[in-house]
Coordinates of C-alpha atoms in Angstrom, one line a residue:
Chain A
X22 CA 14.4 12.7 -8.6
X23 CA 12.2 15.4 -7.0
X24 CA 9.1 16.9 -7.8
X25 CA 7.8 19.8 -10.1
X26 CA 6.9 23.1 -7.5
X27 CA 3.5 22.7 -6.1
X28 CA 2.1 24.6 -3.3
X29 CA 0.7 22.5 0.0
X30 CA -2.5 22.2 2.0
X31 CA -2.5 20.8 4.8
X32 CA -6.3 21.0 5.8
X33 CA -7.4 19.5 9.3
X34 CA -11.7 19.7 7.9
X35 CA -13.3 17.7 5.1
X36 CA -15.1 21.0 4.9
X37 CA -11.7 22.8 4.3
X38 CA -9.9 20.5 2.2
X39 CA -13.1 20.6 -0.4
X40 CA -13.1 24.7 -0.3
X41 CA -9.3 24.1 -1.3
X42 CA -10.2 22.0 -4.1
X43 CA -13.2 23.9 -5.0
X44 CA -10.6 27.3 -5.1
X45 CA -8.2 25.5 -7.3
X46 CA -10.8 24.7 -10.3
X47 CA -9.1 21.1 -10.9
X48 CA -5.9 22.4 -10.6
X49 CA -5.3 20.7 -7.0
X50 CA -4.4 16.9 -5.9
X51 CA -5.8 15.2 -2.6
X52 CA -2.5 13.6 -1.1
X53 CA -4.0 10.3 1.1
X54 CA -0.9 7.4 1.4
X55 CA 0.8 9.3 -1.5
X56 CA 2.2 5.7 -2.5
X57 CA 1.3 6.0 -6.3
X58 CA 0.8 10.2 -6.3
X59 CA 4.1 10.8 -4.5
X60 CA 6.2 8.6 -7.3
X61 CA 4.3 10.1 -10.1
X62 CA 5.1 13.4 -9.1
X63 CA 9.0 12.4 -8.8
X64 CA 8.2 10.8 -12.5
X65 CA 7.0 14.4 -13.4
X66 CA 3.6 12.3 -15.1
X67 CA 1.9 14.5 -12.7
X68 CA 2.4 18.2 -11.9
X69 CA -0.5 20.0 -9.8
X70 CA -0.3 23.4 -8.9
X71 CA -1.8 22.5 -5.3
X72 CA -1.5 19.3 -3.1
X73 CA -3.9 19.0 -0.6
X74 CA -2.7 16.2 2.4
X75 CA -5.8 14.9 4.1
X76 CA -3.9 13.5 6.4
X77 CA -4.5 15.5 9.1
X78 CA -7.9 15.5 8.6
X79 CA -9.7 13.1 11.6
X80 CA -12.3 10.7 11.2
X81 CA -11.1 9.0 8.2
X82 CA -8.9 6.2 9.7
X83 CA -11.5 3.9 10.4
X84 CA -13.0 0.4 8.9
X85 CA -16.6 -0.9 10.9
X86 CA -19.0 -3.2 9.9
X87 CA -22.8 -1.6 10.1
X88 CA -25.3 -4.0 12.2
X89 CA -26.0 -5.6 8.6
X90 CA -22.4 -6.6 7.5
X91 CA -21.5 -3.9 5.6
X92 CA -18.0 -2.8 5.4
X93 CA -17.3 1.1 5.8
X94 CA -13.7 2.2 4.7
X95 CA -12.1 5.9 5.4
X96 CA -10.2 7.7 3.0
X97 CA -7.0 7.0 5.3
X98 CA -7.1 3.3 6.3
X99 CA -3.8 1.9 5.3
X100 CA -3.6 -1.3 3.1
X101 CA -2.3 -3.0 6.4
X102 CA -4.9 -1.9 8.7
X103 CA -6.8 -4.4 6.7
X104 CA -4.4 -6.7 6.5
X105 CA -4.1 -6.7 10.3
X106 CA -8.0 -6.3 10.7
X107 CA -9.8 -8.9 13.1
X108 CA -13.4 -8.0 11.7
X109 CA -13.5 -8.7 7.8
X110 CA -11.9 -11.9 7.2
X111 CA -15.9 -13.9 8.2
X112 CA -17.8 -10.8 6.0
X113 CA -15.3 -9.8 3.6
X114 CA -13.2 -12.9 2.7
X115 CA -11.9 -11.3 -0.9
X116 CA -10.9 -8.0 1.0
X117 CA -9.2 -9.7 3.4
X118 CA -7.3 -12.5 1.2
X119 CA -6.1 -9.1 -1.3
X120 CA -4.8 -7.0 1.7
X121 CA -1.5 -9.1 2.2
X122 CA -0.9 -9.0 -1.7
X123 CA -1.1 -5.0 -1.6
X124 CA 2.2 -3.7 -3.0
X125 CA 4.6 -4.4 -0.6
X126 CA 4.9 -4.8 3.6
X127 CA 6.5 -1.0 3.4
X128 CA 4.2 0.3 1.4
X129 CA 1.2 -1.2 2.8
X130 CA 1.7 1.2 6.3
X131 CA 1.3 4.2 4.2
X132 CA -0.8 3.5 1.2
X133 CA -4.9 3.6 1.6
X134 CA -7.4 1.5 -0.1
X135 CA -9.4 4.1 -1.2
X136 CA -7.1 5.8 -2.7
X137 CA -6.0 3.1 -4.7
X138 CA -9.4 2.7 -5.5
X139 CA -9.2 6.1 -7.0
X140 CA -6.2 6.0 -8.5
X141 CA -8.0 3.4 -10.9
X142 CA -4.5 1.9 -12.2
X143 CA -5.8 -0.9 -14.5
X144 CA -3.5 -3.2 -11.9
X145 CA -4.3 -2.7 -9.1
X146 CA -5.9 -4.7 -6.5
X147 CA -8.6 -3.6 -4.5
X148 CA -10.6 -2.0 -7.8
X149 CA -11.1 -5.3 -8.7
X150 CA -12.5 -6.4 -5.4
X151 CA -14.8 -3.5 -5.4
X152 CA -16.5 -4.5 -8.9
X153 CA -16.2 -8.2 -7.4
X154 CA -17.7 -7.6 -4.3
X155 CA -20.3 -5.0 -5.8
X156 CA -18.7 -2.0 -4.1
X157 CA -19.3 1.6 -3.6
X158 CA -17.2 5.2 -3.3
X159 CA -18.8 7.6 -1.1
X160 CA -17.9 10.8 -2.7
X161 CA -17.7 14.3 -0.8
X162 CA -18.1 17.9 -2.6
X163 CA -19.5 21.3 -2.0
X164 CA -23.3 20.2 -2.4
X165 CA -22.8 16.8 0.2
X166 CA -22.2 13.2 -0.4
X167 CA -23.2 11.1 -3.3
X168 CA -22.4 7.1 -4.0
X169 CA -20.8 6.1 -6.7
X170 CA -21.1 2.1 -7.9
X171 CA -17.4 1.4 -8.3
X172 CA -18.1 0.2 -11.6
X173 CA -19.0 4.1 -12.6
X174 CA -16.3 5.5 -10.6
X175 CA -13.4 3.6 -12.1
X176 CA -13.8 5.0 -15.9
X177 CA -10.3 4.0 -17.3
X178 CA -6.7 3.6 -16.9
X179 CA -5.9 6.5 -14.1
X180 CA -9.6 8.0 -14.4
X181 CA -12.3 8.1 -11.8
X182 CA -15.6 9.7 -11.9
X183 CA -15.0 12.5 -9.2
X184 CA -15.5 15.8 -9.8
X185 CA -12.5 18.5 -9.5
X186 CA -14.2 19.9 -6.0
X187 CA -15.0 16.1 -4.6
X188 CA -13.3 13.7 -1.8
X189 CA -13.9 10.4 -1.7
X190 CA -14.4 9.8 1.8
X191 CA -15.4 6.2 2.0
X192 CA -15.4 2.3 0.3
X193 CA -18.8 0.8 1.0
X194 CA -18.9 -2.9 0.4
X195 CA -22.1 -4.4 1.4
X196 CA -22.6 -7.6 3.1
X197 CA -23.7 -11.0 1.6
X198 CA -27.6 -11.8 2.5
X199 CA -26.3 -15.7 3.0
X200 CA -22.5 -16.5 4.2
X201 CA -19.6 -14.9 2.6
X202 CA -17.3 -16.5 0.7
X203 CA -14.6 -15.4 -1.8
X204 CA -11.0 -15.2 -2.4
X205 CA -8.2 -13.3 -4.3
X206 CA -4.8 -14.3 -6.1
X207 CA -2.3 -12.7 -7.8
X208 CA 0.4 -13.6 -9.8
X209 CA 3.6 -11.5 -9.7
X210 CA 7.2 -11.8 -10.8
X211 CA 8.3 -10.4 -7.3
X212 CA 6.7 -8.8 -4.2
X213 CA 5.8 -5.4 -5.5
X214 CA 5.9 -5.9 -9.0
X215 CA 3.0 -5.3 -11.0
X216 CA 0.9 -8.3 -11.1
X217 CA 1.3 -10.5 -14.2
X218 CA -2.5 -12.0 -13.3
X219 CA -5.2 -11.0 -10.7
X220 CA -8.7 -12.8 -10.0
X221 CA -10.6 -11.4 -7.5
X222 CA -13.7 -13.9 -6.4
X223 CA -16.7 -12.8 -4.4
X224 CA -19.7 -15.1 -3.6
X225 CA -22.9 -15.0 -1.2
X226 CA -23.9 -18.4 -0.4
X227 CA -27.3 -19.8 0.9
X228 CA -26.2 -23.1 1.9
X229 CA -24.6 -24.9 -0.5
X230 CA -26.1 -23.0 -3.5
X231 CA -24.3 -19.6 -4.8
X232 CA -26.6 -16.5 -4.8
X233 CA -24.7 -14.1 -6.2
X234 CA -21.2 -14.6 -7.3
X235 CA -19.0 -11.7 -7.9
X236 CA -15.3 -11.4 -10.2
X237 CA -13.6 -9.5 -11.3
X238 CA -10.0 -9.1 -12.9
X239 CA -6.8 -7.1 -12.7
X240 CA -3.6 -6.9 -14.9
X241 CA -5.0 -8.7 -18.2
X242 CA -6.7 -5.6 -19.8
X243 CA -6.2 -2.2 -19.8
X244 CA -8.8 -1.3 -16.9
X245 CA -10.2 -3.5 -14.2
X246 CA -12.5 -6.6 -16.1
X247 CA -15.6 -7.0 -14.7
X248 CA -16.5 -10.5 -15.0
X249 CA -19.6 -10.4 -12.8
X250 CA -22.1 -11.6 -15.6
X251 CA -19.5 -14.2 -16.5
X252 CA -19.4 -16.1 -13.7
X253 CA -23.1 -15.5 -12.2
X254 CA -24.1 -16.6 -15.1
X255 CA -22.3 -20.1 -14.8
X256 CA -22.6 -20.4 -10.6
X257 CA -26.3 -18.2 -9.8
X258 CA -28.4 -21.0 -8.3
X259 CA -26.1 -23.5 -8.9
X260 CA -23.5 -25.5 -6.0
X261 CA -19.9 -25.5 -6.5
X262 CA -19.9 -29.0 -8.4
X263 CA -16.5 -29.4 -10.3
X264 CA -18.5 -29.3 -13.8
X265 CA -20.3 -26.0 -12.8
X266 CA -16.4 -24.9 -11.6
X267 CA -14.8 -25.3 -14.7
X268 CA -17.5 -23.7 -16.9
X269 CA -17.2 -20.3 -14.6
X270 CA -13.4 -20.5 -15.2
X271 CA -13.9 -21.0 -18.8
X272 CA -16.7 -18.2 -18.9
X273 CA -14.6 -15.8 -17.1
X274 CA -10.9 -16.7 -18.5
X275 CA -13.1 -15.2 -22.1
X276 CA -13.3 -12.0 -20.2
X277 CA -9.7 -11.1 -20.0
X278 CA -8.2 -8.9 -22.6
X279 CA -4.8 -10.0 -22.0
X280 CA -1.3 -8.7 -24.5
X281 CA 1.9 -10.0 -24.7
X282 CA 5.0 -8.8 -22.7
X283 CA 7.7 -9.5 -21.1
X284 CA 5.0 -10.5 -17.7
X285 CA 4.2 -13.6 -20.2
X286 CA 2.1 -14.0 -23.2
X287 CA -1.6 -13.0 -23.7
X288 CA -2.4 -17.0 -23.5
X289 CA -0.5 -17.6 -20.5
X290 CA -2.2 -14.9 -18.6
X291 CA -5.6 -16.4 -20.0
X292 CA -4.7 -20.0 -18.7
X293 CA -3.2 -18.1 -15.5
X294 CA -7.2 -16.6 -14.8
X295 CA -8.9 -19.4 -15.5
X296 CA -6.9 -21.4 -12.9
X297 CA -7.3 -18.6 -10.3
X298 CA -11.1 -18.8 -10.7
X299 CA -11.3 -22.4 -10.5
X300 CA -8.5 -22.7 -7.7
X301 CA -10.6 -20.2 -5.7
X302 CA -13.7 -21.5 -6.7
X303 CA -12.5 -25.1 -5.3
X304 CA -10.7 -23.9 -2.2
X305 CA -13.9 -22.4 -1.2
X306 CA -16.2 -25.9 -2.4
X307 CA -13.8 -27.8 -0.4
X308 CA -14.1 -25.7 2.9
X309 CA -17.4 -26.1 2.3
X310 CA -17.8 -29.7 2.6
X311 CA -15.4 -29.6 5.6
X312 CA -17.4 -27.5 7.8
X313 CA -20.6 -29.5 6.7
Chain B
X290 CA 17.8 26.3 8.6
X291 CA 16.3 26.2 5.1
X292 CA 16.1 23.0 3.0
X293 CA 15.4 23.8 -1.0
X294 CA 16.3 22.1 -3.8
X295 CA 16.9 25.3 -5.0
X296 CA 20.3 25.3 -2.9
X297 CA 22.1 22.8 -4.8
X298 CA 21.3 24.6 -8.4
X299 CA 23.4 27.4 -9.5
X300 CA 20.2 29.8 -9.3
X301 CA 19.3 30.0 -6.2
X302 CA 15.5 31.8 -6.4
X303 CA 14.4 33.8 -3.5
X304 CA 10.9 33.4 -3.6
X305 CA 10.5 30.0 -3.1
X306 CA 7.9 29.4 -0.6
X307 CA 8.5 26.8 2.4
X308 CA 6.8 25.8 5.1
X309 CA 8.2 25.7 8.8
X310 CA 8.3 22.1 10.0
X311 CA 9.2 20.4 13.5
X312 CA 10.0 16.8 13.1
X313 CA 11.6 14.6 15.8
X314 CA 14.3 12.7 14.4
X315 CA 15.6 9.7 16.8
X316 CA 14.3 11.6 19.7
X317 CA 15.7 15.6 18.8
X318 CA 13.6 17.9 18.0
X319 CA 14.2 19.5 14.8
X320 CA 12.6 22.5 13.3
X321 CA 13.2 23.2 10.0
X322 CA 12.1 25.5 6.8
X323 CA 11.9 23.3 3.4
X324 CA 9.8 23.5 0.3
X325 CA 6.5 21.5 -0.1
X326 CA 8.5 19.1 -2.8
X327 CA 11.3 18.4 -0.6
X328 CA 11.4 14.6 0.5
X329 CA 11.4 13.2 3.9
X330 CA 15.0 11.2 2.3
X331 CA 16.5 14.2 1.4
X332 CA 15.7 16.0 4.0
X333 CA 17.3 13.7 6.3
X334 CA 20.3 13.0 3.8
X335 CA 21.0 16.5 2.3
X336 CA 19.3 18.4 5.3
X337 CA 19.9 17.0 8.6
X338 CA 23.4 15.3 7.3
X339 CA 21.9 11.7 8.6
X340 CA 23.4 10.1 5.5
X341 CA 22.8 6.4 6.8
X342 CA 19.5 6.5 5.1
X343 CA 20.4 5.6 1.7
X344 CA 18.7 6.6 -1.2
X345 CA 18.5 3.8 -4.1
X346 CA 15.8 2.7 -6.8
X347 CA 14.0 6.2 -6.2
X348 CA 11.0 5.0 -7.5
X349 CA 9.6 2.9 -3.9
X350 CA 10.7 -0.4 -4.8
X351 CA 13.4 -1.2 -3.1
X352 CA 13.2 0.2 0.2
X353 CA 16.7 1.3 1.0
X354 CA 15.4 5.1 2.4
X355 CA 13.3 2.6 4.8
X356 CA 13.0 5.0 7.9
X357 CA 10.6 4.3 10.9
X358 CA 7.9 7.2 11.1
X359 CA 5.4 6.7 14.3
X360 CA 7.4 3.2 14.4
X361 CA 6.2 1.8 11.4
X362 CA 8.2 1.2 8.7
X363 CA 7.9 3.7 5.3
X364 CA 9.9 4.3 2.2
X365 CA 11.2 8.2 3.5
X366 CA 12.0 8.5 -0.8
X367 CA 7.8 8.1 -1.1
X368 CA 7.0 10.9 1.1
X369 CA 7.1 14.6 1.7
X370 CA 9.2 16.0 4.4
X371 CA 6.5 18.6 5.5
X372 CA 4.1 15.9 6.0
X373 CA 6.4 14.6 8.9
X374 CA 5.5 17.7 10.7
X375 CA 4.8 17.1 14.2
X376 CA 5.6 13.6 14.0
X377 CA 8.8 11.1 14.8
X378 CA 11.2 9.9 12.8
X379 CA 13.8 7.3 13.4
X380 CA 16.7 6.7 10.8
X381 CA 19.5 4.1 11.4
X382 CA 21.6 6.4 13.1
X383 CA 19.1 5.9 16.1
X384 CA 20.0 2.2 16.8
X385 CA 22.8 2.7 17.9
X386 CA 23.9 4.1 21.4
X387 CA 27.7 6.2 21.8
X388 CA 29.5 3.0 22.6
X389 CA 27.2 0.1 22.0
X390 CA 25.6 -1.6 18.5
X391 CA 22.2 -2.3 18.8
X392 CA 21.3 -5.9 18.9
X393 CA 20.0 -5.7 15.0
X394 CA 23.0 -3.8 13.8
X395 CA 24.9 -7.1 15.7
X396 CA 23.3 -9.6 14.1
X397 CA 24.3 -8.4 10.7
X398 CA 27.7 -8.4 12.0
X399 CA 27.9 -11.5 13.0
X400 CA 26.1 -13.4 10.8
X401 CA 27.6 -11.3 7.6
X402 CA 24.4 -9.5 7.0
X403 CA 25.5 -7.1 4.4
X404 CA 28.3 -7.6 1.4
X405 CA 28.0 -3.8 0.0
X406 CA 25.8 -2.5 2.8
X407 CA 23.8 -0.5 0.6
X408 CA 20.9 -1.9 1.6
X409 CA 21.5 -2.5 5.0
X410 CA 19.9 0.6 6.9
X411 CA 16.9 -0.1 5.1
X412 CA 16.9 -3.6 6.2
X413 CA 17.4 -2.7 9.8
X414 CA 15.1 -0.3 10.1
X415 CA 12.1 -2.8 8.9
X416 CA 13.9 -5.1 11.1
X417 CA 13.4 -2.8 14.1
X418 CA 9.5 -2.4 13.0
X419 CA 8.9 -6.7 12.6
X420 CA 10.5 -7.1 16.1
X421 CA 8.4 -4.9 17.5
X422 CA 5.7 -5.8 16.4
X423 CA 6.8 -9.8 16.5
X424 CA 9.5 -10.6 19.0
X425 CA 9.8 -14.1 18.1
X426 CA 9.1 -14.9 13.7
X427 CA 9.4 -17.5 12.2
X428 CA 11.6 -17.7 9.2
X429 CA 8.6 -17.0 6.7
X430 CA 7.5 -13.9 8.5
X431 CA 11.2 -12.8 8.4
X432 CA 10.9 -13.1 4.6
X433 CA 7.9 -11.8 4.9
X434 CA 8.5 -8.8 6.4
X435 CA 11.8 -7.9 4.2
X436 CA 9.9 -8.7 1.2
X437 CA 9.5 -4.7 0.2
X438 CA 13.7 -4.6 0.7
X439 CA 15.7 -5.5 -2.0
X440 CA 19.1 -7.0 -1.8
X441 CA 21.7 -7.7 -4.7
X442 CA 24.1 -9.0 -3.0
X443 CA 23.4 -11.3 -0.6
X444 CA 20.8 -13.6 -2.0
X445 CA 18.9 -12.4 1.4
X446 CA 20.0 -15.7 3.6
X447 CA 22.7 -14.1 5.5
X448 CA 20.3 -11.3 6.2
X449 CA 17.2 -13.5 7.6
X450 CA 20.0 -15.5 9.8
X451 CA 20.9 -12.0 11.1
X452 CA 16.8 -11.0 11.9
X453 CA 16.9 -14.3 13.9
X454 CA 19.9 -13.8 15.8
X455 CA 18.8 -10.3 16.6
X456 CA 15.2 -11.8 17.6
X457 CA 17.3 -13.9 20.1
X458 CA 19.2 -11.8 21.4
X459 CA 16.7 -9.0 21.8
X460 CA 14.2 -11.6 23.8
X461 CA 17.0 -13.0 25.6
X462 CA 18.1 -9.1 26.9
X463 CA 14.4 -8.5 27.5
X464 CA 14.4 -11.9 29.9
X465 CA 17.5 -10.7 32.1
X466 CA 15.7 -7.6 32.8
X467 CA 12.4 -9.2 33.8

């Protein structure tokens, strides 16, 4: 399989690259890891007249924490330059704990978070831990930056909010105002696969109380769940008892809007969430007591 | 040398636009013309005539085009050949000096590493990348590592075995140097 003709862009400027897009009238493609893009376009589901490879464009390979905790991601950091990162598992333990389920070991040296991000596949991981962890898209056009709350950005299946002449440039996940906690599992038939099940946990604790607690799910619907009100409301002031557990894996196991296939059946991935929450949920209760 | 799809059809059109690209391949300098759609696999396969890179699912699952590019291991079917431009690329047919098999391509020898051998250039080549990286890994991280490969043959024992041996052997060559 090969691709439909397109013609290529290699632009080595932000500045550039958006001129390109802004020529092309929605006609034109930003190429980051090219790990979804480049199979749709042997698929033939996509055909742009006009692929333009950021790749060469610096400054974008980079993750950094600001002074405050929050995590910055460029356009081109690889899934396994997180998984490999010594700076995010303390401040951003659901980022971390997703970036070893990413696809596959092969693909994770190529592919980029945020463009997964934008690719908005209704799977995918790190989606889910942006509406978990309460996560922004920095967004570059022709008139500068704006941010986009990932929960406006992802729209649908496949469709994100950016306009035809905009890049997004960055993942901004902001730090929590107590200690970090959170966690992510996936349930797939085989490395790679599509995941049958995804629960994405993010919580800010002040001591042993949560302050904000974060989900959000992946494969049971057909976009990203956000279960944020689900579980803050069974955990927001509350400490990780195992009654107060099992209500925020009941509340948010009602979120998913799961179908039968041949991954399983709609109440097997509803039984599969609601033990990912409260597995997490306990993991992190029972570190919790260990470090006190 | 010009590298179109377009060459294979019985209509060969003129006007196809390519781009001039210079890629090192296991440590040659190639330059080459190819069209934007043309990828890095087929390039190597149908272009350069390195045909150890084998071409299988097509769809990035099963990581038999596995080829190292900057020494880390990526699926060559997933990616464009003119986006290899100025950088190195290093197929199976690198591991291997005239007269000697590299310490990976020995292990699969002699622990049976391969039944078919489809797979296997894809295997050694993330191979090549873990060790780098991880001279000594444990069985798990072997696993680990060759979890975006698939094998239908082998049920993948005889292949970790082979990792381990290579692992061995490579840290054991490394110690009579030193």
């Amino acid at each position: 399989m090969y691709p439909s003709r397109f013609a290529y862009e290699a632009p080595t400027s932000l500045a550039e690259a958006i001129a390109i897009l802004d020529r092309n009238g929605g006609e034109a493609k930003i190429l980051a890891g090219g790990q979804s893009l480049v199979p749709m376009l042997k698929l033939r589901f996509a055909a742009p007249g006009t692929l333009v490879d950021i790749n060469n464009i610096p400054g974008l390979s980079d993750h950094w924490l600001d002074k405050d905790g929050t995590l910055h991601i460029g356009a081109l950091v690889r899934h396994e330059d997180l998984e490999f990162s010594t700076i995010i598992a303390d401040s951003h333990p659901t980022i971390a704990a997703a970036a070893e389920l990413v696809a596959d070991p092969i693909v994770r040296t190529r592919g980029t978070f945020v463009g997964s991000v934008c690719h908005a596949d209704p799977q995918g991981d790190w989606a889910a831990t942006m509406v978990a962890s309460g996560g922004q898209i920095i967004a570059q056009g022709p008139n500068g930056r704006r941010a986009i709350d990932v929960r406006e950005f992802v729209l649908g299946p496949f469709t994100n909010a950016l306009a035809y002449n905009e890049i997004a440039v960055e993942a901004v996940i902001p730090a929590a105002t107590g200690t970090a906690k959170g966690g992510y599992l996936k349930l797939e038939r085989r490395v790679g696969d599509f995941a049958t099940a995804s629960v994405a946990v993010n919580l800010d604790m002040h001591g042993d109380t949560v302050h904000r607690a974060g989900c959000a799910l992946a494969g049971v619907g057909g976009r990203t769940i956000d279960a944020n009100d689900a579980i803050n409301g069974a955990l927001k002031g509350k400490a990780l008892t195992p009654e107060n557990v099992e209500a925020a894996a009941d509340a948010v196991a009602a979120m998913a809007e799961p179908r039968s296939d041949h991954r399983g059946s709609a109440d097997y991935k509803r039984h599969i969430v609601k033990t990912f929450v409260s597995r997490i949920l306990t993991n992190i209760a029972n570190s919790e007591q260990k470090a006190a | 040398m010009t590298s179109l799809y377009n060459e294979v059809a019985a209509d060969p059109g003129a006007d196809v636009p390519t781009r001039r690209v210079s890629i090192s391949v296991n440590g040659e300098k190639r330059t080459v013309d190819v069209e934007p759609r043309l990828l890095l696999a087929h390039l190597l396969r149908q272009g350069l005539g390195l045909t150890g890179t084998h071409t299988g699912c097509d769809t990035t699952n099963c990581g038999a085009c596995t080829v190292l590019f900057d020494g880390r291991p990526i699926k060559s079917c997933t990616m464009l050949a003119v986006q290899a431009d100025g950088h190195e690329v290093e197929t199976v047919e690198g591991l291997a000096s005239a007269s000697e098999l590299h310490p990976i391509q020995e292990g699969f020898k002699e622990c049976h590493g391969l039944q078919c051998g489809y797979c296997t250039p894809g295997m050694m080549m993330a191979t090549k990348a873990l060790l780098e990286k991880n001279p000594d890994p444990t069985e798990d991280e072997v696993r680990w590592a060759l979890s975006g490969n698939l094998c239908r043959c082998t049920g993948y024992q005889n292949i970790v075995k082979s990792v381990l041996w290579a692992a061995e052997k490579m840290r054991g060559d490394e110690g009579e140097e030193a």
